[in-house]
XYZ file of C-alpha atoms in Angstrom:
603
model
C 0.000 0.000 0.000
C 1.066 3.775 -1.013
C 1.925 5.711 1.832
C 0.712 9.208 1.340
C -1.060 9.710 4.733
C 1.220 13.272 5.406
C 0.996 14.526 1.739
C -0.120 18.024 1.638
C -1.589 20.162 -0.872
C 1.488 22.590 -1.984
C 1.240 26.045 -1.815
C -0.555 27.930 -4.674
C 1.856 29.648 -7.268
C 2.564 31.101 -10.524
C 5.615 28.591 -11.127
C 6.204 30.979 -14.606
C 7.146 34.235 -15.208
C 5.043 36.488 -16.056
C 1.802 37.513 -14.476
C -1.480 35.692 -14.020
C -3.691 37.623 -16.134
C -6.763 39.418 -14.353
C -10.255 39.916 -15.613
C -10.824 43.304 -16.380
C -14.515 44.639 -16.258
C -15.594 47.967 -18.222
C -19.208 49.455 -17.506
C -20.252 51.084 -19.986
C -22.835 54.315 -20.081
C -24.457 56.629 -21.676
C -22.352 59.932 -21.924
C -25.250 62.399 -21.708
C -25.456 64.096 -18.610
C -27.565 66.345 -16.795
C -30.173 63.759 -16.399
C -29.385 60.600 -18.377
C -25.594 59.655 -17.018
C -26.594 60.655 -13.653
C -29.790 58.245 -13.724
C -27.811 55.124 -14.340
C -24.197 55.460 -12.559
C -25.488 52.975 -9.709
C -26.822 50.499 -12.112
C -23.988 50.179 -14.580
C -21.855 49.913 -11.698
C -23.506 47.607 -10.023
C -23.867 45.256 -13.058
C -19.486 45.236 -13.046
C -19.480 44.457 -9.246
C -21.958 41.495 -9.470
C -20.017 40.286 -12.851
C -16.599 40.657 -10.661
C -18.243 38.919 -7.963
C -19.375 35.984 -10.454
C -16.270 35.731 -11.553
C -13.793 35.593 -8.795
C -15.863 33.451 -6.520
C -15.996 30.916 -9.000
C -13.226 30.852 -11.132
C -9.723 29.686 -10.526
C -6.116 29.644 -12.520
C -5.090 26.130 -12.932
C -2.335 26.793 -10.288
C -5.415 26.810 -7.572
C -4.885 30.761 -7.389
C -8.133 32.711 -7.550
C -9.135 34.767 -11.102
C -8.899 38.506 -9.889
C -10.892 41.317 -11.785
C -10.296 44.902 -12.099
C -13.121 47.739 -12.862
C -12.557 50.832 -14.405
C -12.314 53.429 -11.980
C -15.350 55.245 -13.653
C -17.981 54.269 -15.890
C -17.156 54.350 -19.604
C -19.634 56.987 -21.495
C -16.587 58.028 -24.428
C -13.339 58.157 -26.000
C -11.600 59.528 -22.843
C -13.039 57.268 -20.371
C -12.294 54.190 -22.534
C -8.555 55.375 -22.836
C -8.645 55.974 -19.038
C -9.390 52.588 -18.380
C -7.323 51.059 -21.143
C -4.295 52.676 -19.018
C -5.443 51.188 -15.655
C -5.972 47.648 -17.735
C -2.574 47.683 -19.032
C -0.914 48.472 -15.934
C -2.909 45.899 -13.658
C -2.293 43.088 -16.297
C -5.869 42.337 -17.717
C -5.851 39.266 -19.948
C -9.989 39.302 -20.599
C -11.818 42.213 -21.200
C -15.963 42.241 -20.645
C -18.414 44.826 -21.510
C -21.223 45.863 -19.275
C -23.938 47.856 -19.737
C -27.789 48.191 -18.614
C -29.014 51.159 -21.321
C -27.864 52.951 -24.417
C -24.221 54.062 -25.236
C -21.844 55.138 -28.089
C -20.731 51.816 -29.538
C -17.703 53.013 -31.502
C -16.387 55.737 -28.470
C -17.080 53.432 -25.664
C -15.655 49.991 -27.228
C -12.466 48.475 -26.376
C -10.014 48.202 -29.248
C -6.988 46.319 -28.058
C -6.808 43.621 -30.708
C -5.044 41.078 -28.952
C -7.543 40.473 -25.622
C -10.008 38.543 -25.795
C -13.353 40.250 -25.403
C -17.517 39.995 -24.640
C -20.100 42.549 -24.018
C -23.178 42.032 -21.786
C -26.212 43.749 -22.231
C -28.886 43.189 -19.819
C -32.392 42.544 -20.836
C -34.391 45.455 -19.300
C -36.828 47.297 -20.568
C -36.561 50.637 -19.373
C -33.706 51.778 -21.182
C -32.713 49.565 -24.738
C -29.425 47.583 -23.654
C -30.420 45.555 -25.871
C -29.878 48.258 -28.960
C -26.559 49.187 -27.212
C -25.224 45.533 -27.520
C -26.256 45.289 -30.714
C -24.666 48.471 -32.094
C -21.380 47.836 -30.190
C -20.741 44.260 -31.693
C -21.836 45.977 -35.169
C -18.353 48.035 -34.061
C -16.737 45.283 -33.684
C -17.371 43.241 -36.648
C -16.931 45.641 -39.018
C -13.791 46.505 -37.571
C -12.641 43.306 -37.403
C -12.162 42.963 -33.567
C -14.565 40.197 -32.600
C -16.227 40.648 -29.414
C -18.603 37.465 -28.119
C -22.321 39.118 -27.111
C -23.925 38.426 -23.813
C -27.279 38.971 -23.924
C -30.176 37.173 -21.259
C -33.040 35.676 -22.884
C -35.672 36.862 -19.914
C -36.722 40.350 -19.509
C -35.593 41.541 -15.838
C -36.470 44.691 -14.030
C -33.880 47.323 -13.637
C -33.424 47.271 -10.302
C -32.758 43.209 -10.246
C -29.023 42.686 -9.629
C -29.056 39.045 -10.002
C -27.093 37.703 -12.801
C -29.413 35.049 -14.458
C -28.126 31.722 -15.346
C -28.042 31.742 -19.430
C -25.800 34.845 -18.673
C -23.809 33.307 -16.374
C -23.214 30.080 -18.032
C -21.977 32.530 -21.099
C -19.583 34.967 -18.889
C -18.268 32.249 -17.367
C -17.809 30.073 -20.493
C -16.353 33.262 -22.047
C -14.209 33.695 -19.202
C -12.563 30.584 -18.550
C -11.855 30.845 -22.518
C -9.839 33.499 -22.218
C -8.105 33.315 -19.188
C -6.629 30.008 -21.085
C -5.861 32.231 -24.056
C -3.991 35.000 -21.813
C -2.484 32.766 -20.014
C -0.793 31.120 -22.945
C 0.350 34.364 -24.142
C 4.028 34.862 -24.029
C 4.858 31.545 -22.462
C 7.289 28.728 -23.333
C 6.718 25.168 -25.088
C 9.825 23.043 -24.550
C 10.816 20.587 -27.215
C 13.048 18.076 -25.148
C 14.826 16.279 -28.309
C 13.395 16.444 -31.858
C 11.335 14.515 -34.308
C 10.066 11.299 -32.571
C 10.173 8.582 -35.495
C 8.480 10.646 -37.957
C 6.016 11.862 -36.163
C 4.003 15.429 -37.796
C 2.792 16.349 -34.553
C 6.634 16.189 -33.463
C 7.854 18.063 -35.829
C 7.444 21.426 -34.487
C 5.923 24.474 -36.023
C 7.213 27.905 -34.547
C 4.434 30.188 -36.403
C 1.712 28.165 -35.201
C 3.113 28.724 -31.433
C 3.878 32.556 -31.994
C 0.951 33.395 -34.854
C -2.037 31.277 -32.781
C -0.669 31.063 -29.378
C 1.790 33.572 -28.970
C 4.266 31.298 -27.746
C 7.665 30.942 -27.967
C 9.203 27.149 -28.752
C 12.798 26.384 -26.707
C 14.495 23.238 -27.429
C 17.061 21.391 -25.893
C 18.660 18.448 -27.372
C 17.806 15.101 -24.911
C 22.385 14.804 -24.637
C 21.159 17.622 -21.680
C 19.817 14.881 -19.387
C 23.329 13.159 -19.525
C 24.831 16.128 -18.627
C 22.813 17.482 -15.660
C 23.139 13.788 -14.852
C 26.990 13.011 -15.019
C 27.642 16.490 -13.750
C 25.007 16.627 -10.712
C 22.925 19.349 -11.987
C 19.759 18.848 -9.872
C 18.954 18.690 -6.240
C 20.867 16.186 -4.371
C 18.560 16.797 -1.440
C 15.087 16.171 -3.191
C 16.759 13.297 -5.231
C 17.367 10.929 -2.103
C 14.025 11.922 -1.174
C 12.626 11.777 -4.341
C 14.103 8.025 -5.174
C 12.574 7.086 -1.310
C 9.611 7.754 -2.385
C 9.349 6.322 -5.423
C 10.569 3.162 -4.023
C 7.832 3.295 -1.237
C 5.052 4.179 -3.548
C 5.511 2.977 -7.245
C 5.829 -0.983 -7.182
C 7.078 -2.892 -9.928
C 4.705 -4.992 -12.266
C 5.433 -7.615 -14.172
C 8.021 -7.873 -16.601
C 6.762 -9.015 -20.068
C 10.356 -9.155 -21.556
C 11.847 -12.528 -22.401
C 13.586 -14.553 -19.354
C 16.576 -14.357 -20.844
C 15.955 -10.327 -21.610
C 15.200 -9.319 -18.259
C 17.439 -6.720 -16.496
C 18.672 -7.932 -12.718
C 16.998 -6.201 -9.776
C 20.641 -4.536 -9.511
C 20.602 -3.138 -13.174
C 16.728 -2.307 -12.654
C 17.660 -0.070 -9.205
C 19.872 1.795 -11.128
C 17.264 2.584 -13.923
C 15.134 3.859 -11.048
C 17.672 6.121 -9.947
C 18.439 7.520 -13.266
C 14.714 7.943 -14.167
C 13.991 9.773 -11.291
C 16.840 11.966 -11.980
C 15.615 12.144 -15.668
C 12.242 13.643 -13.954
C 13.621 16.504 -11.873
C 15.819 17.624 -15.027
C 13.044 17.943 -17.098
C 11.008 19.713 -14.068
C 13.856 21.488 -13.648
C 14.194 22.706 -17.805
C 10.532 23.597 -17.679
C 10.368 25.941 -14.967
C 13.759 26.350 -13.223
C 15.038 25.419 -9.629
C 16.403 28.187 -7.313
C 18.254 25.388 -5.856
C 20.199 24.881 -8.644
C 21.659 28.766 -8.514
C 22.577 27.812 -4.818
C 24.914 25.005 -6.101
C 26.089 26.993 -8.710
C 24.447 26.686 -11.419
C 22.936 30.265 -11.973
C 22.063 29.394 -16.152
C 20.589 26.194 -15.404
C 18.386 27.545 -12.160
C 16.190 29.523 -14.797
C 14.545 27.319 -17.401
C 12.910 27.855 -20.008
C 9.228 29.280 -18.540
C 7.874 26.433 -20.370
C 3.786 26.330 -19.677
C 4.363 22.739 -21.286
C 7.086 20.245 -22.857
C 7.460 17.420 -24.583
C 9.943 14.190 -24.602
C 11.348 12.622 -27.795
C 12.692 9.457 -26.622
C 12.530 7.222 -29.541
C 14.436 6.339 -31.028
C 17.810 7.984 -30.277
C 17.142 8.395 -26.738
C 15.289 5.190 -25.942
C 17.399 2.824 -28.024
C 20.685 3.574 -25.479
C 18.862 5.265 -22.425
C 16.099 4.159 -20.077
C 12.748 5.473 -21.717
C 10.765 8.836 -20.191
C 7.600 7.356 -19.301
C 8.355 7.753 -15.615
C 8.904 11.474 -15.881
C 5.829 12.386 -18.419
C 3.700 10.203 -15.723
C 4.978 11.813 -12.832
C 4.972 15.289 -14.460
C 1.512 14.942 -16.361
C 0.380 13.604 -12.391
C -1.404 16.084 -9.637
C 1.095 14.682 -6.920
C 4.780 13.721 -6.258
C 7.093 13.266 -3.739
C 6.557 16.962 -2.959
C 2.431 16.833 -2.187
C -0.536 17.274 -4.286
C 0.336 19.723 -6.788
C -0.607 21.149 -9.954
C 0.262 18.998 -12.917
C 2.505 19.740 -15.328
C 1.906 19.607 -19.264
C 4.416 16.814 -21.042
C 3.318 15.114 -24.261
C 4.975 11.581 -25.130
C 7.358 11.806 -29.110
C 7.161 15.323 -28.490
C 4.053 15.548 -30.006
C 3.761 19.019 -29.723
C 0.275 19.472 -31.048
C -1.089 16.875 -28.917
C 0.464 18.609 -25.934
C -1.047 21.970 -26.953
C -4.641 20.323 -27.075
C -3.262 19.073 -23.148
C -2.617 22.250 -22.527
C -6.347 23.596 -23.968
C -7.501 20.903 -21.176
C -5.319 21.553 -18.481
C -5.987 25.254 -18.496
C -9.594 25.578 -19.180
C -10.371 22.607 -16.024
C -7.478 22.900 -13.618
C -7.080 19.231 -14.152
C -4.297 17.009 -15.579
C -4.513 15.438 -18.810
C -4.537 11.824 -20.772
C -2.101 11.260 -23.714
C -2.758 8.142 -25.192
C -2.767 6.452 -28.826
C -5.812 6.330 -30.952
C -4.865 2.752 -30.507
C -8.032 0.559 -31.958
C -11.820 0.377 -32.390
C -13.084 -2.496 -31.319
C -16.904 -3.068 -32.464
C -18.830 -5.435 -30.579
C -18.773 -8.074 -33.375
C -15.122 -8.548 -33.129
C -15.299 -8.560 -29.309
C -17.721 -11.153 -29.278
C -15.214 -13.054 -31.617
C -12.316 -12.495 -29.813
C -13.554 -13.206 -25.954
C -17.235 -14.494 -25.894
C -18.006 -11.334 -24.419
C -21.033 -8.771 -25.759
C -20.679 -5.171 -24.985
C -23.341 -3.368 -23.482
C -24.463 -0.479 -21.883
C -22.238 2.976 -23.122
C -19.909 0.512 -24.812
C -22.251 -1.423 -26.806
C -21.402 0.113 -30.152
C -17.761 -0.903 -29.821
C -14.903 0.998 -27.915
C -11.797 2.845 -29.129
C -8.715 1.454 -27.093
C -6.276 4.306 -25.921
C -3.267 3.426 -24.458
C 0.602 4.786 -24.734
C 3.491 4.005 -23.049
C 3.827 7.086 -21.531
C 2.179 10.595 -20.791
C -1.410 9.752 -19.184
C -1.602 10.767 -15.637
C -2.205 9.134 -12.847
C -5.236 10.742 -12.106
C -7.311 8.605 -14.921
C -6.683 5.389 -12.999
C -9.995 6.990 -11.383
C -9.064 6.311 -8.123
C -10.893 9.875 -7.163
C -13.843 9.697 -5.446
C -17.030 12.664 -5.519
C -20.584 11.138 -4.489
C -18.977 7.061 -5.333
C -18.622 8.627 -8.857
C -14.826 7.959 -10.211
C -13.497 11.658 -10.878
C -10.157 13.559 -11.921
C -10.415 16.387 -9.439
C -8.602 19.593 -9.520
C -5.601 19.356 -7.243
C -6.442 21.315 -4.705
C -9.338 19.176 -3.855
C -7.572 15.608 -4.236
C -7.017 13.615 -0.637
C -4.180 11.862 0.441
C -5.961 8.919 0.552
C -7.245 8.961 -2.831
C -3.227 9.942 -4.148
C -2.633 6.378 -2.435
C -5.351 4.673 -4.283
C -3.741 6.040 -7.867
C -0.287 5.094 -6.773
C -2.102 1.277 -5.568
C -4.021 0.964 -9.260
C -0.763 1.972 -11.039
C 2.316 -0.731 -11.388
C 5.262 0.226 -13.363
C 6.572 -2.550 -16.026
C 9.981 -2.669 -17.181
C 10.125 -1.434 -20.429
C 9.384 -3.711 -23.517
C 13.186 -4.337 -24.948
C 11.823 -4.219 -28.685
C 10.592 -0.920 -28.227
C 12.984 0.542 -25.594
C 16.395 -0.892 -25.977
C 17.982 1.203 -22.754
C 15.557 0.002 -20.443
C 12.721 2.244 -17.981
C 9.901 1.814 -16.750
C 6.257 2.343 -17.659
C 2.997 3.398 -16.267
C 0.177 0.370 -16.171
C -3.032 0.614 -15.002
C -7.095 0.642 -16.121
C -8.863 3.113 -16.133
C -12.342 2.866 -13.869
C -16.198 3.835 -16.112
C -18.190 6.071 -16.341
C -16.021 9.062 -16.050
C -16.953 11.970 -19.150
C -14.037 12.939 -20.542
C -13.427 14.523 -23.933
C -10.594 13.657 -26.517
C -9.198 16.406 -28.466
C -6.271 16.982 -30.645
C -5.007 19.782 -33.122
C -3.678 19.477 -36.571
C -2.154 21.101 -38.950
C -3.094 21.616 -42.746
C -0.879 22.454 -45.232
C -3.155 25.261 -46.869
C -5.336 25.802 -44.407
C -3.200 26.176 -40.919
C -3.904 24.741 -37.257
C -7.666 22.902 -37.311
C -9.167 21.183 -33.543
C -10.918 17.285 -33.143
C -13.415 17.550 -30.381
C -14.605 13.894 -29.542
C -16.985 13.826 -26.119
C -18.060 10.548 -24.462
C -17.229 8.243 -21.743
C -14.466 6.056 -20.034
C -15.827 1.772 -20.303
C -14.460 -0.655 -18.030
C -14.696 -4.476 -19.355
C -14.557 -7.436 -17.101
C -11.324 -8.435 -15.938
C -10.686 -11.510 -18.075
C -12.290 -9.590 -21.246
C -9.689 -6.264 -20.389
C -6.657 -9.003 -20.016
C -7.603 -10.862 -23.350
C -7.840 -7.786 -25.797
C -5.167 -6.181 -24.315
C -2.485 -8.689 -24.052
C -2.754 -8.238 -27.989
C -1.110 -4.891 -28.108
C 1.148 -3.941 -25.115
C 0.277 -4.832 -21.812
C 2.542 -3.210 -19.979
C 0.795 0.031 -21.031
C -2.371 1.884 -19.417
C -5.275 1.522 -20.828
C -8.410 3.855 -21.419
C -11.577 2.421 -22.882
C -13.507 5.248 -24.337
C -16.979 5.125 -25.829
C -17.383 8.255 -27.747
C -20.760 10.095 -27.686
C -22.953 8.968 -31.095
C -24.980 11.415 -32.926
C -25.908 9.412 -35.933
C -24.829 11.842 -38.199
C -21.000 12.491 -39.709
C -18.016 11.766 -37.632
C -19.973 10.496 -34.997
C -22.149 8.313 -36.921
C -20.369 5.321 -34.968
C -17.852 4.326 -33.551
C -16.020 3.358 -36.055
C -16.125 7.215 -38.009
C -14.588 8.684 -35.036
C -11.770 6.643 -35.162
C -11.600 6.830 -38.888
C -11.907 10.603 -38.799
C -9.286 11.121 -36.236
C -6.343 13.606 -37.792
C -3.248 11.352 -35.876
C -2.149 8.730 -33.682
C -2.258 10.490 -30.768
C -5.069 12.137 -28.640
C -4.993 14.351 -25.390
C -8.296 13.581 -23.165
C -9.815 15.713 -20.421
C -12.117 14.972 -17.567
C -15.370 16.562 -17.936
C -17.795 17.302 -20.853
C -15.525 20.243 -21.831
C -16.045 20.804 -25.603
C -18.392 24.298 -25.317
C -15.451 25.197 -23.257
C -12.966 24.102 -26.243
C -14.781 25.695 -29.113
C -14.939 29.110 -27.503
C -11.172 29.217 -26.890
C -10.565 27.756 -30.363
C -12.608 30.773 -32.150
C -10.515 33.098 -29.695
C -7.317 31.724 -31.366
C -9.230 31.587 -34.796
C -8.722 27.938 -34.725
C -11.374 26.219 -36.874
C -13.043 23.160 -35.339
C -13.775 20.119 -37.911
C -15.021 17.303 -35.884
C -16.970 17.738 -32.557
C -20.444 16.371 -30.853
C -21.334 18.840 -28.975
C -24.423 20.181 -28.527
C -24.980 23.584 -31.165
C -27.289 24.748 -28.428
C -23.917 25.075 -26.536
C -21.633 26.271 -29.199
C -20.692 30.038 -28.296
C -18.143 32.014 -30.315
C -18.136 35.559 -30.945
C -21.361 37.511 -32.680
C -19.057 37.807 -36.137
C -19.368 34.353 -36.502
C -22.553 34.915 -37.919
C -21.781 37.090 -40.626
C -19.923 34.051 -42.518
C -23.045 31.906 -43.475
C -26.147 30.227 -41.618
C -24.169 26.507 -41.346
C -22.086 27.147 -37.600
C -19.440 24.812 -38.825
C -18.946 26.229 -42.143
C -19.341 29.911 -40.649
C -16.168 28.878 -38.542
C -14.084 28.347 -41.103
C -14.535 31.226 -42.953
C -14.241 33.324 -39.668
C -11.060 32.124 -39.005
C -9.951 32.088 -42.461
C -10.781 35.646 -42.858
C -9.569 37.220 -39.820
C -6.346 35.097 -39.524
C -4.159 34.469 -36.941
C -4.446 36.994 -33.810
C -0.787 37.018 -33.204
C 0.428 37.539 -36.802
């Protein structure tokens, strides 16, 4: 048994440079005084302080830190008052700008015009004075100058003096909100390429003006030789090492070893793989984000990193055919706890597939959550399971299951070893128990590494993931012609009886963790089984995400002007900005345009 009985929860931080961006909330007015302004000062106001309120009492950065908002010092009722508050926005650090307004204003004087910040206008639904006309005439503004704003607008009539915030609006600020505190946050951060090209992989082969053009991110790279050098020349923490190593050896037992007898490492050779994967895990901790510890013993370069918001690990072949493999440190990174506590997860995709770690990153920022990576690995249909073990699928898995499993990558967390109501869960760090870290360490064993694959040994992750948990698979590809598109791909994790789990996956690589998924059907498209989703899938790889999240996903994605060109989620849900609807009555085809015609926000 794990034992994580004194783990903590670690302090919240902003482990990156740079600050967290803030919310930043402009009520907007009606200039005219003597009468008019005068009339609704209170109101506006008190529209920005209950939308503040919403805000920051629900929402947190992934880092467990609460979202702050800032309101202009004075309502907004022209050109001077806008620029007022632009100044107060820029020097606070506002990431997400909303609108609010209760009557009539001057669209084009009152708007906001930085073209970079993400941006939505509410206008309540009163009837004594037309918000409704102002909202309209301000995203007008903003179409036609080609700064999309997303409209807020309730579908009840309240009364004016009703300071409740009704739920359709809320679900949309919020929505909005999360969006682009995910966008901002991205802004100006690192991803880490740790090695090259994995074995061909296009996801691995790195795109700079995607990063800087969509994301505005910078790509670092360090060639993998770094590991041996931090290694051989003692360039971590010697401190957290012996502690580190302790507790992997308490916590992370060894499965079985699937490797011919006469292949097998000795329990000598495999203690010294432990030691140098552990090592392995604080270097690339350490290249992500820096170590202050490091500049203590000298190494004042090294101690800084590379403010990487999220990484990835070649490994094969170069690395893994001479060195032990990296599955230990993606696991251990990608998990919400170490030997340090319960923490927030980091973001490291397996091959370096950096597009599959951005759509981790999408997850990881919009939920607070860590994220899957697996292979798009197989569909199984319930014919050829009922061939294969006797067995018939039912219930959420009864039109076949898509098998996703990697060597490396998925956290920890999706064992679903979390508990909320007897529901299996991945919770947001800050919530996870002690208890329940011991029950992920208990469902996970660690294989020695398969020798055909990984010639210089390791260790990976096994486990099963527990049903019924919603998660949703996404991914991002790119398209010669047509730039950066995102798979959206909601449904549910499927547990199969023991002996039916051990049959279909001693077939592939058993010494890998596995995550059934039944994909939500619609009937129509890419979701017209099973089968289509698999078939429509852009690569081998796939990030997944606890939750129903795909509203969530399609809202950031029209903030980065990232079309989306396979999803099931509801259209009812679908909320991008009120431009969108300029580019033709289909939604999906409207998208597309959009984006095309706009273009990148960073460019």
């Amino acid at each position: 048994m794990a034992n994580t009985s004194k783990m903590q929860v670690t302090p919240f931080v902003n482990r990156l440079q740079g600050r967290l961006p803030k919310v930043g909330i402009r009520p907007t007015i009606d200039g005219r005084r003597q009468g008019v302004r005068e009339s609704l000062e209170d109101q506006t106001m008190a529209m920005a302080k209950s939308a503040a309120e919403l805000i920051s009492s629900t929402l947190r950065h992934s880092n467990g830190m609460p979202v702050e908002c800032v309101i202009a010092d004075t309502c907004i009722g022209g050109v001077a008052e806008a620029a007022m508050c632009a100044d107060k926005f820029e020097a606070e650090g506002v990431g997400v700008s909303l609108t609010v307004s209760p009557c009539w204003c001057y669209g084009a004087e009152t708007m906001d015009m930085n073209p970079t910040i993400p941006k939505a206008v509410w206008g309540f639904n009163g009837t004594e004075r037309p918000g409704a006309v102002y909202l309209a005439a301000v995203l007008a503004g903003h179409t036609q100058k080609g700064v999309p704003a997303f409209g807020i607008y309730g579908r009840d009539v309240q009364d004016a003096d009703d300071t409740t915030i009704p739920e359709d609006v809320q679900e949309k600020i919020l929505r909005f909100t999360r969006a682009g505190i995910a966008m901002s946050t991205m802004r100006g951060k690192s991803y880490l390429s740790m090695g090259s090209c994995s074995m061909g992989i296009a996801g691995s082969l790195v795109e700079p003006a995607f990063f800087e053009e969509f994301l505005g991110m910078r790509c670092e790279s360090v060639d993998m030789v770094e590991f041996i050098r931090r290694v051989n020349e003692n360039i971590f923490d010697p401190e957290e090492f012996e502690r580190a190593l302790a507790w992997t050896r308490e916590n992370c037992k060894e499965g079985e070893d699937f490797n011919p007898s006469e292949q097998q490492m000795s329990a000598t050779e495999k203690d010294a793989v432990w030691e140098y994967v552990v090592k392995m895990t604080l270097i690339a901790r350490d290249l992500m984000i820096g170590n202050p510890r490091l500049a203590e013993l000298g190494f004042g370069e090294e101690a800084l990193g590379h403010n990487a918001i999220a990484s990835g690990f070649q490994g094969q072949r170069q690395w893994t055919d001479h060195m032990p493999n990296g599955d230990f440190l993606e696991v251990i990174l990608n998990s919400s706890f170490d030997w340090n506590g319960i923490r927030e997860s980091f973001v490291c995709a397996t091959e370096n597939d950096a597009l599959n770690g951005v759509a981790m990153l999408f997850g990881h920022l919009l939920t607070g959550t860590s994220q899957g990576f697996s292979d798009v690995r197989t569909f199984w249909s319930a014919d050829a399971v009922k061939r294969t073990t006797g067995h018939d699928l039912s219930g959420a898995g009864e039109n076949g299951l898509i098998h996703l499993i990697n060597s490396g990558s998925t956290t920890m967390d999706a064992t679903g070893q979390q508990d909320c109501n007897g529901k299996a869960v991945m919770k947001q760090f800050w919530d996870i128990t002690p208890e329940e870290v011991g029950k992920c360490l208990d469902a996970t064993e660690w294989c020695a590494a398969v020798n055909e694959y990984f010639r210089g040994g390791g260790f990976s992750s096994r486990f099963l993931t527990k049903t019924g948990m919603p998660i949703t698979m996404s991914r991002v590809n790119l398209v010669k012609g047509l730039g950066p598109v995102l798979q959206i791909a909601e449904g549910y994790t499927f547990e199969l009886p023991p002996e039916v789990h051990d049959k279909l996956d001693l077939r592939t690589s058993p010494s890998w963790p596995t995550t059934w998924f039944a994909p939500n059907l619609t009937g129509e498209g890419a979701f017209k089984d099973v089968y289509s989703v698999m078939s429509n899938w852009g690569a081998n790889h796939g990030a997944f995400s606890y939750g129903h999240i795909g509203a969530d996903l399609i809202t950031l994605a029209s903030m980065l002007r990232i079309p989306v060109c396979m999803h099931n989620v509801n259209e009812g849900d679908i909320f991008r900005p009120s431009a969108w609807a300029s580019f033709g009555m289909n939604k999906e085809g409207s998208d597309y345009r959009a984006c095309e015609n706009l273009g990148p926000i960073y460019k």
